[in-house]
XYZ file of C-alpha atoms in Angstrom:
282
model
C -23.985 1.107 -17.615
C -22.829 0.081 -13.676
C -19.826 2.570 -14.367
C -20.649 5.949 -15.674
C -17.317 8.048 -16.285
C -19.379 11.389 -16.787
C -20.404 11.203 -12.859
C -17.459 9.383 -11.712
C -14.559 11.234 -12.929
C -13.635 13.791 -10.460
C -16.665 13.065 -8.018
C -15.539 14.379 -4.464
C -15.722 11.349 -2.123
C -15.716 13.740 1.107
C -13.419 14.993 3.852
C -12.550 12.882 6.917
C -11.019 14.156 10.041
C -8.594 12.005 11.912
C -5.837 11.926 14.124
C -2.921 9.674 15.299
C -0.588 8.921 18.181
C 2.631 7.857 18.835
C 0.874 4.527 19.777
C -0.611 3.828 16.537
C 3.284 4.741 14.799
C 4.674 2.026 17.364
C 2.269 -0.657 16.360
C 2.095 0.007 12.659
C 5.658 -0.495 12.705
C 5.717 -3.714 14.753
C 3.195 -4.858 12.548
C 5.553 -4.501 9.555
C 8.294 -6.539 11.420
C 10.148 -3.275 12.413
C 12.705 -4.019 15.212
C 15.236 -0.983 15.160
C 14.894 1.390 17.913
C 14.388 4.501 15.646
C 10.923 2.959 14.590
C 9.673 1.088 17.955
C 10.757 3.424 20.968
C 9.249 6.858 20.935
C 12.123 8.372 23.369
C 14.829 7.400 20.791
C 13.605 10.136 18.339
C 10.699 8.326 17.002
C 10.507 8.551 13.077
C 7.591 7.465 11.000
C 7.564 5.564 7.656
C 5.642 7.114 5.010
C 3.407 4.318 3.957
C 1.849 5.227 7.728
C 0.329 7.562 5.606
C -1.669 5.443 3.773
C -3.455 3.543 6.559
C -3.710 6.644 9.171
C -7.107 8.026 8.082
C -8.802 4.646 8.779
C -6.413 3.285 11.339
C -9.170 2.792 14.211
C -11.545 1.447 11.875
C -12.993 -2.111 12.746
C -15.665 -2.393 9.299
C -14.606 -3.150 5.822
C -14.316 0.032 3.759
C -17.428 0.823 1.668
C -17.280 1.045 -1.888
C -19.995 3.393 -2.419
C -18.271 5.654 -5.053
C -20.645 8.081 -7.360
C -21.253 6.712 -10.630
C -20.159 3.067 -9.924
C -22.586 0.536 -9.379
C -19.417 -2.259 -8.569
C -19.392 -5.713 -6.698
C -16.802 -6.037 -3.947
C -16.014 -9.443 -5.045
C -14.937 -8.186 -8.772
C -12.417 -5.557 -7.040
C -8.854 -5.900 -6.238
C -6.254 -3.390 -5.268
C -4.120 -2.643 -8.149
C -1.630 -0.116 -6.880
C -0.704 2.277 -4.587
C 1.505 5.322 -3.784
C 2.331 8.006 -1.559
C 4.108 11.251 -1.882
C 4.998 13.186 1.458
C 5.520 16.927 1.903
C 8.595 16.288 4.511
C 8.416 13.663 7.771
C 5.702 11.960 8.531
C 4.977 13.650 12.422
C 4.336 10.836 14.879
C 1.390 12.120 16.168
C -1.404 14.946 15.064
C -4.542 15.438 13.280
C -5.379 16.006 9.708
C -8.045 15.887 7.459
C -8.079 13.990 4.297
C -10.058 14.798 1.256
C -10.675 12.240 -1.778
C -11.706 12.302 -5.356
C -11.871 10.010 -8.419
C -9.186 11.169 -10.358
C -9.437 8.604 -13.239
C -11.092 5.744 -14.632
C -9.691 3.233 -17.286
C -11.394 1.088 -19.937
C -9.139 -1.857 -19.862
C -12.067 -3.890 -22.085
C -12.822 -6.498 -19.717
C -12.290 -4.482 -16.796
C -12.050 -0.949 -15.132
C -9.595 0.635 -13.456
C -10.468 3.469 -10.643
C -8.088 5.714 -9.312
C -8.537 7.800 -6.101
C -6.463 10.510 -4.880
C -6.495 11.953 -1.628
C -4.671 14.746 0.090
C -3.905 15.155 4.164
C -3.737 18.507 5.417
C -3.110 19.901 8.815
C -5.814 21.833 10.505
C -3.893 25.133 9.233
C -4.072 23.532 5.780
C -0.827 22.998 4.860
C -0.435 19.536 3.064
C 0.927 16.345 4.733
C 0.856 14.045 2.053
C -1.066 12.559 -1.000
C -2.088 9.122 -1.877
C -2.906 7.733 -4.795
C -4.674 4.439 -5.493
C -6.100 1.831 -8.073
C -8.844 -0.737 -7.913
C -9.309 -3.320 -10.796
C -12.993 -3.973 -11.177
C -13.109 -7.098 -13.461
C -16.156 -7.382 -16.015
C -16.659 -3.852 -15.929
C -15.051 -2.463 -18.850
C -15.919 -1.925 -22.743
C -17.761 1.219 -22.842
C -15.172 2.790 -25.327
C -13.383 5.059 -22.741
C -9.800 5.942 -22.225
C -7.426 2.871 -21.556
C -4.992 5.051 -19.706
C -1.150 4.871 -19.531
C 1.354 3.044 -17.505
C 4.601 2.631 -18.378
C 6.203 -0.255 -16.556
C 9.361 0.212 -14.510
C 11.799 -2.370 -15.060
C 14.786 -3.182 -12.843
C 18.376 -2.090 -14.359
C 20.324 -4.663 -15.757
C 22.996 -5.014 -13.491
C 23.560 -6.295 -9.544
C 21.015 -4.847 -7.090
C 22.704 -2.936 -4.746
C 20.555 -4.152 -1.778
C 19.437 -7.888 -2.235
C 17.854 -9.512 1.091
C 15.057 -11.766 2.178
C 12.300 -10.992 4.745
C 10.279 -14.119 6.713
C 6.743 -13.183 7.314
C 5.345 -14.323 10.400
C 2.987 -17.086 10.226
C 0.548 -14.579 12.765
C 1.630 -11.280 10.909
C -1.708 -10.830 9.054
C -3.227 -10.995 12.708
C -1.406 -8.527 13.899
C -1.845 -6.121 10.910
C -5.397 -6.326 11.330
C -5.180 -3.921 14.058
C -3.829 -1.288 11.757
C -7.663 -0.639 10.646
C -8.014 -3.569 7.856
C -10.389 -6.346 9.502
C -11.203 -8.230 6.091
C -11.612 -11.760 7.217
C -9.436 -12.600 4.015
C -6.296 -12.387 6.045
C -7.736 -14.236 8.975
C -10.629 -16.715 8.621
C -9.204 -19.802 6.455
C -12.837 -20.380 5.629
C -13.771 -17.099 4.094
C -10.163 -17.481 2.021
C -11.195 -20.978 0.593
C -14.442 -19.391 -0.517
C -12.576 -16.397 -2.011
C -10.694 -18.902 -4.076
C -7.171 -19.026 -1.618
C -6.098 -22.102 0.096
C -5.305 -20.112 3.221
C -5.551 -16.751 4.434
C -3.082 -14.206 2.608
C -1.273 -11.050 3.780
C -2.747 -7.754 3.391
C -1.213 -6.185 0.391
C -0.577 -3.017 2.319
C 1.405 -4.650 4.858
C 3.619 -5.918 2.138
C 3.938 -2.950 0.759
C 5.129 -1.406 4.267
C 7.509 -4.103 4.698
C 9.209 -3.575 1.398
C 9.402 0.340 1.968
C 10.896 -0.332 5.335
C 13.231 -2.943 3.865
C 14.581 -0.676 1.192
C 14.676 2.247 3.702
C 16.960 -0.121 6.119
C 19.274 -1.765 3.145
C 19.830 1.774 1.154
C 19.076 5.085 3.004
C 20.778 3.738 6.268
C 17.459 3.421 7.847
C 16.455 7.097 7.700
C 12.914 7.571 6.798
C 13.188 11.215 6.526
C 14.945 10.848 3.069
C 11.841 9.123 1.915
C 9.796 11.506 -0.355
C 7.308 9.084 -2.135
C 6.764 5.263 -2.572
C 4.650 3.484 -5.313
C 4.195 0.051 -6.106
C 1.581 -2.145 -8.452
C 0.409 -5.011 -6.563
C 1.023 -8.388 -8.586
C 0.569 -10.920 -6.534
C 0.052 -12.075 -3.124
C 1.753 -13.233 0.092
C 1.020 -16.104 2.497
C 1.929 -15.851 6.202
C 4.876 -17.746 7.080
C 6.439 -17.205 3.472
C 9.882 -15.572 2.521
C 9.772 -12.486 0.430
C 12.901 -11.430 -1.558
C 13.314 -7.744 -1.960
C 15.901 -6.010 -4.363
C 17.082 -2.497 -4.655
C 18.630 -0.540 -7.520
C 19.867 3.376 -6.343
C 19.215 5.093 -9.529
C 19.465 9.062 -9.152
C 17.317 10.572 -6.896
C 15.037 7.242 -6.531
C 15.320 3.720 -5.582
C 13.787 0.865 -8.235
C 12.782 -1.943 -6.303
C 11.268 -5.710 -6.720
C 9.923 -7.762 -4.647
C 8.861 -11.558 -5.212
C 8.534 -15.105 -2.969
C 11.702 -16.755 -2.209
C 11.568 -20.412 -1.478
C 9.080 -23.084 -1.527
C 7.027 -24.022 -4.367
C 6.367 -20.711 -5.051
C 9.670 -19.194 -5.543
C 9.961 -16.192 -7.886
C 6.332 -15.451 -7.862
C 6.079 -11.537 -8.347
C 4.520 -10.178 -5.130
C 5.082 -6.211 -5.712
C 6.119 -4.454 -9.632
C 6.697 -1.102 -10.728
C 8.476 -0.296 -7.211
C 9.789 3.202 -7.140
C 10.977 4.873 -4.045
C 11.521 8.581 -4.465
C 14.126 10.437 -2.622
C 13.639 14.055 -0.554
């Protein structure tokens, strides 16, 4: 069968050595629309949004990532990014080097689809953990072998007025800039490719939206202090087109912030973008 859980689950996907500089961090923040000097000027005590750790290992890549997973014979056209999270051991340094080791941690059988989870841990050359990422891909048409369906409790926003309610206007050219952060998929730039994939126009990278929402919640509810973020997780619930507006709402709940993100205005007003948004505090 296309997916063999006995082979896939627990399979090591190898280790990758990588490094990053302040210039990479500055570009990443600018691609998210950050304007505060704490994000964009190295002499002002440059801080790093934890979401940078998700893209740092592939920041200088120019080719689409391979989908060569042990025990998984799947078609890239059947795959969508399902969810993404990161937990950090402390503030991400503005420059450094590390090794990330990744494995397939779980596979869920959803009947008409499979959900493949990967977990990667980045460590310093001396072996100290910097951060751990978890991500899932949703593979249409590859379920039904009778495996574990998995468990995921939806995160519902509190039934009260949000502590933050703001909007972010996505630039028409924002996806073109974010491509320089390591994701050159033509879906985000080439109109003809996007139409062939079923979209009326190129869409914004999901991980760009991920970073925009983290930055917005950090600025609105945490005084713009990225060092107070211990983790950030979301489920990808929809797409954003460059030129649209994202409405971001956040609720402080003890040691975390629960959020939501949806399209604001236009014909797609209210269309969900991110769900199960949780920012955990250090």
